[in-house]
């Protein structure tokens, strides 16, 4: 950004080339886009993501219900071969045979994956749909907000990277044009360089 600082002090100098002014304006526009575009892109993406996630949270909380389940007996895990991945519930899951009454009033029985070992007769919360079938817990508002913030940060970072990549590409093109102009100028005056009366 050094060229920005010198833009206003020597812009009227006879030594200031058009390419110098273009480089300074390019740096100034890149800085403005970084300062304004990155936050705006992050806020816009985060707000849009939170709107979608908040709607999903409301939908899941309306469709899923927390009910009490009563443990009947633990369920042994099937043995796994060495190196074989565990089930999708993860190593901290404890399968237990339990029964629960769904929102429809019907009693259901099945294997539930609890967060800790359950003794027979112990009660714990499970999530079901309107028909009493087990479902994962609904998305929490805090989780939705965290996802939205992460989306905004990623969008801001990508916007900043795009701006910087565009600035560098434009700067590279500007430098190529400058070097081409120097080569043309050298080809014009180079053969007479140092000779008396050159270019006269």
GROMACS .gro file of C-alpha atoms in nm:
model
  200
    1UNK     CA    1   0.000   0.000   0.000
    2UNK     CA    2   0.303   0.229  -0.021
    3UNK     CA    3   0.184   0.356  -0.356
    4UNK     CA    4  -0.135   0.490  -0.195
    5UNK     CA    5   0.060   0.712   0.043
    6UNK     CA    6   0.256   0.866  -0.242
    7UNK     CA    7  -0.039   0.905  -0.476
    8UNK     CA    8  -0.145   1.249  -0.356
    9UNK     CA    9   0.203   1.385  -0.288
   10UNK     CA   10   0.358   1.327  -0.631
   11UNK     CA   11   0.067   1.277  -0.865
   12UNK     CA   12   0.148   1.607  -1.043
   13UNK     CA   13   0.519   1.530  -1.074
   14UNK     CA   14   0.649   1.511  -1.432
   15UNK     CA   15   0.815   1.184  -1.338
   16UNK     CA   16   0.484   1.026  -1.241
   17UNK     CA   17   0.379   0.784  -1.512
   18UNK     CA   18   0.029   0.674  -1.597
   19UNK     CA   19   0.120   0.326  -1.480
   20UNK     CA   20   0.222   0.468  -1.141
   21UNK     CA   21  -0.119   0.632  -1.103
   22UNK     CA   22  -0.292   0.315  -1.216
   23UNK     CA   23  -0.095   0.112  -0.963
   24UNK     CA   24  -0.185   0.352  -0.684
   25UNK     CA   25  -0.555   0.355  -0.774
   26UNK     CA   26  -0.551  -0.022  -0.798
   27UNK     CA   27  -0.409  -0.049  -0.450
   28UNK     CA   28  -0.659   0.205  -0.318
   29UNK     CA   29  -0.956   0.023  -0.472
   30UNK     CA   30  -0.828  -0.311  -0.342
   31UNK     CA   31  -0.800  -0.169   0.009
   32UNK     CA   32  -1.151  -0.023  -0.009
   33UNK     CA   33  -1.293  -0.355  -0.126
   34UNK     CA   34  -1.115  -0.537   0.154
   35UNK     CA   35  -1.239  -0.294   0.420
   36UNK     CA   36  -1.596  -0.279   0.292
   37UNK     CA   37  -1.660  -0.587   0.081
   38UNK     CA   38  -1.525  -0.849   0.320
   39UNK     CA   39  -1.743  -0.746   0.619
   40UNK     CA   40  -2.049  -0.696   0.401
   41UNK     CA   41  -2.006  -1.036   0.237
   42UNK     CA   42  -1.954  -1.203   0.574
   43UNK     CA   43  -2.258  -1.037   0.731
   44UNK     CA   44  -2.478  -1.109   0.430
   45UNK     CA   45  -2.377  -1.476   0.413
   46UNK     CA   46  -2.404  -1.524   0.788
   47UNK     CA   47  -2.746  -1.359   0.801
   48UNK     CA   48  -2.878  -1.567   0.512
   49UNK     CA   49  -2.740  -1.886   0.664
   50UNK     CA   50  -2.891  -1.808   1.004
   51UNK     CA   51  -3.227  -1.741   0.845
   52UNK     CA   52  -3.225  -2.083   0.679
   53UNK     CA   53  -3.099  -2.259   0.991
   54UNK     CA   54  -3.345  -2.080   1.219
   55UNK     CA   55  -3.630  -2.199   0.997
   56UNK     CA   56  -3.489  -2.553   1.018
   57UNK     CA   57  -3.466  -2.526   1.397
   58UNK     CA   58  -3.830  -2.417   1.423
   59UNK     CA   59  -3.939  -2.696   1.189
   60UNK     CA   60  -3.748  -2.966   1.377
   61UNK     CA   61  -3.870  -2.846   1.716
   62UNK     CA   62  -4.227  -2.852   1.586
   63UNK     CA   63  -4.193  -3.203   1.441
   64UNK     CA   64  -3.983  -3.374   1.711
   65UNK     CA   65  -4.087  -3.439   2.068
   66UNK     CA   66  -3.892  -3.525   2.382
   67UNK     CA   67  -4.052  -3.816   2.569
   68UNK     CA   68  -3.949  -4.034   2.861
   69UNK     CA   69  -3.814  -4.382   2.789
   70UNK     CA   70  -3.770  -4.659   3.044
   71UNK     CA   71  -3.474  -4.894   3.015
   72UNK     CA   72  -3.546  -5.268   3.020
   73UNK     CA   73  -3.205  -5.422   2.972
   74UNK     CA   74  -2.869  -5.343   2.811
   75UNK     CA   75  -2.804  -5.467   2.460
   76UNK     CA   76  -2.470  -5.631   2.389
   77UNK     CA   77  -2.275  -5.482   2.105
   78UNK     CA   78  -2.187  -5.724   1.826
   79UNK     CA   79  -1.813  -5.799   1.824
   80UNK     CA   80  -1.611  -5.605   1.571
   81UNK     CA   81  -1.308  -5.734   1.388
   82UNK     CA   82  -0.971  -5.570   1.460
   83UNK     CA   83  -0.944  -5.248   1.261
   84UNK     CA   84  -1.312  -5.248   1.174
   85UNK     CA   85  -1.494  -4.922   1.233
   86UNK     CA   86  -1.752  -4.906   1.509
   87UNK     CA   87  -2.117  -4.836   1.439
   88UNK     CA   88  -2.247  -4.496   1.342
   89UNK     CA   89  -2.349  -4.412   1.699
   90UNK     CA   90  -1.987  -4.380   1.811
   91UNK     CA   91  -1.792  -4.538   2.095
   92UNK     CA   92  -1.971  -4.333   2.362
   93UNK     CA   93  -2.310  -4.479   2.270
   94UNK     CA   94  -2.463  -4.741   2.500
   95UNK     CA   95  -2.742  -4.943   2.337
   96UNK     CA   96  -3.027  -5.035   2.568
   97UNK     CA   97  -3.364  -5.204   2.511
   98UNK     CA   98  -3.628  -4.956   2.626
   99UNK     CA   99  -3.993  -4.868   2.586
  100UNK     CA  100  -4.157  -4.526   2.557
  101UNK     CA  101  -4.494  -4.374   2.485
  102UNK     CA  102  -4.503  -4.156   2.176
  103UNK     CA  103  -4.700  -3.835   2.131
  104UNK     CA  104  -4.976  -4.044   1.971
  105UNK     CA  105  -5.020  -4.235   2.299
  106UNK     CA  106  -4.890  -4.565   2.160
  107UNK     CA  107  -4.619  -4.750   2.352
  108UNK     CA  108  -4.312  -4.839   2.148
  109UNK     CA  109  -4.025  -5.074   2.224
  110UNK     CA  110  -3.683  -5.076   2.064
  111UNK     CA  111  -3.311  -5.032   2.101
  112UNK     CA  112  -3.210  -4.685   2.208
  113UNK     CA  113  -2.854  -4.553   2.208
  114UNK     CA  114  -2.807  -4.376   2.540
  115UNK     CA  115  -2.524  -4.145   2.634
  116UNK     CA  116  -2.433  -4.364   2.936
  117UNK     CA  117  -2.508  -4.713   3.065
  118UNK     CA  118  -2.868  -4.747   3.186
  119UNK     CA  119  -2.996  -4.976   3.460
  120UNK     CA  120  -3.329  -5.157   3.416
  121UNK     CA  121  -3.614  -4.928   3.515
  122UNK     CA  122  -3.409  -4.612   3.474
  123UNK     CA  123  -3.578  -4.335   3.278
  124UNK     CA  124  -3.417  -4.106   3.026
  125UNK     CA  125  -3.520  -3.868   2.750
  126UNK     CA  126  -3.548  -3.966   2.383
  127UNK     CA  127  -3.668  -3.775   2.079
  128UNK     CA  128  -3.947  -3.903   1.856
  129UNK     CA  129  -4.160  -3.784   1.569
  130UNK     CA  130  -4.539  -3.751   1.585
  131UNK     CA  131  -4.580  -4.128   1.534
  132UNK     CA  132  -4.341  -4.215   1.817
  133UNK     CA  133  -4.050  -4.328   1.600
  134UNK     CA  134  -3.706  -4.239   1.730
  135UNK     CA  135  -3.537  -3.936   1.574
  136UNK     CA  136  -3.216  -3.743   1.640
  137UNK     CA  137  -3.249  -3.437   1.865
  138UNK     CA  138  -3.352  -3.118   1.687
  139UNK     CA  139  -3.089  -2.865   1.596
  140UNK     CA  140  -3.022  -2.625   1.884
  141UNK     CA  141  -3.042  -2.248   1.841
  142UNK     CA  142  -2.684  -2.209   1.962
  143UNK     CA  143  -2.560  -2.461   1.711
  144UNK     CA  144  -2.746  -2.284   1.431
  145UNK     CA  145  -2.590  -1.952   1.536
  146UNK     CA  146  -2.243  -2.109   1.544
  147UNK     CA  147  -2.291  -2.252   1.194
  148UNK     CA  148  -2.409  -1.912   1.070
  149UNK     CA  149  -2.105  -1.736   1.218
  150UNK     CA  150  -1.876  -1.993   1.060
  151UNK     CA  151  -2.050  -1.943   0.724
  152UNK     CA  152  -2.002  -1.567   0.751
  153UNK     CA  153  -1.633  -1.604   0.836
  154UNK     CA  154  -1.576  -1.839   0.544
  155UNK     CA  155  -1.763  -1.609   0.306
  156UNK     CA  156  -1.561  -1.309   0.425
  157UNK     CA  157  -1.234  -1.499   0.388
  158UNK     CA  158  -1.325  -1.615   0.037
  159UNK     CA  159  -1.425  -1.261  -0.060
  160UNK     CA  160  -1.096  -1.125   0.070
  161UNK     CA  161  -0.903  -1.392  -0.116
  162UNK     CA  162  -1.093  -1.315  -0.437
  163UNK     CA  163  -1.026  -0.941  -0.402
  164UNK     CA  164  -0.657  -0.999  -0.337
  165UNK     CA  165  -0.630  -1.246  -0.626
  166UNK     CA  166  -0.796  -0.994  -0.858
  167UNK     CA  167  -0.567  -0.716  -0.740
  168UNK     CA  168  -0.258  -0.930  -0.793
  169UNK     CA  169  -0.376  -1.036  -1.139
  170UNK     CA  170  -0.440  -0.674  -1.237
  171UNK     CA  171  -0.102  -0.572  -1.095
  172UNK     CA  172   0.073  -0.845  -1.292
  173UNK     CA  173  -0.095  -0.725  -1.611
  174UNK     CA  174   0.003  -0.367  -1.531
  175UNK     CA  175   0.365  -0.469  -1.477
  176UNK     CA  176   0.371  -0.662  -1.805
  177UNK     CA  177   0.250  -0.353  -1.988
  178UNK     CA  178   0.511  -0.141  -1.810
  179UNK     CA  179   0.792  -0.381  -1.902
  180UNK     CA  180   0.668  -0.391  -2.261
  181UNK     CA  181   0.674  -0.011  -2.274
  182UNK     CA  182   1.027  -0.010  -2.136
  183UNK     CA  183   1.137  -0.260  -2.401
  184UNK     CA  184   0.982  -0.048  -2.676
  185UNK     CA  185   1.153   0.263  -2.541
  186UNK     CA  186   1.487   0.085  -2.515
  187UNK     CA  187   1.454  -0.048  -2.866
  188UNK     CA  188   1.395   0.309  -2.983
  189UNK     CA  189   1.684   0.481  -2.801
  190UNK     CA  190   1.912   0.189  -2.714
  191UNK     CA  191   2.122   0.181  -3.033
  192UNK     CA  192   2.216   0.550  -2.989
  193UNK     CA  193   2.272   0.527  -2.613
  194UNK     CA  194   2.574   0.737  -2.508
  195UNK     CA  195   2.634   0.883  -2.851
  196UNK     CA  196   2.658   1.255  -2.899
  197UNK     CA  197   2.351   1.399  -3.055
  198UNK     CA  198   2.147   1.085  -2.993
  199UNK     CA  199   1.777   1.124  -3.038
  200UNK     CA  200   1.825   1.462  -3.195
   0.00000   0.00000   0.00000
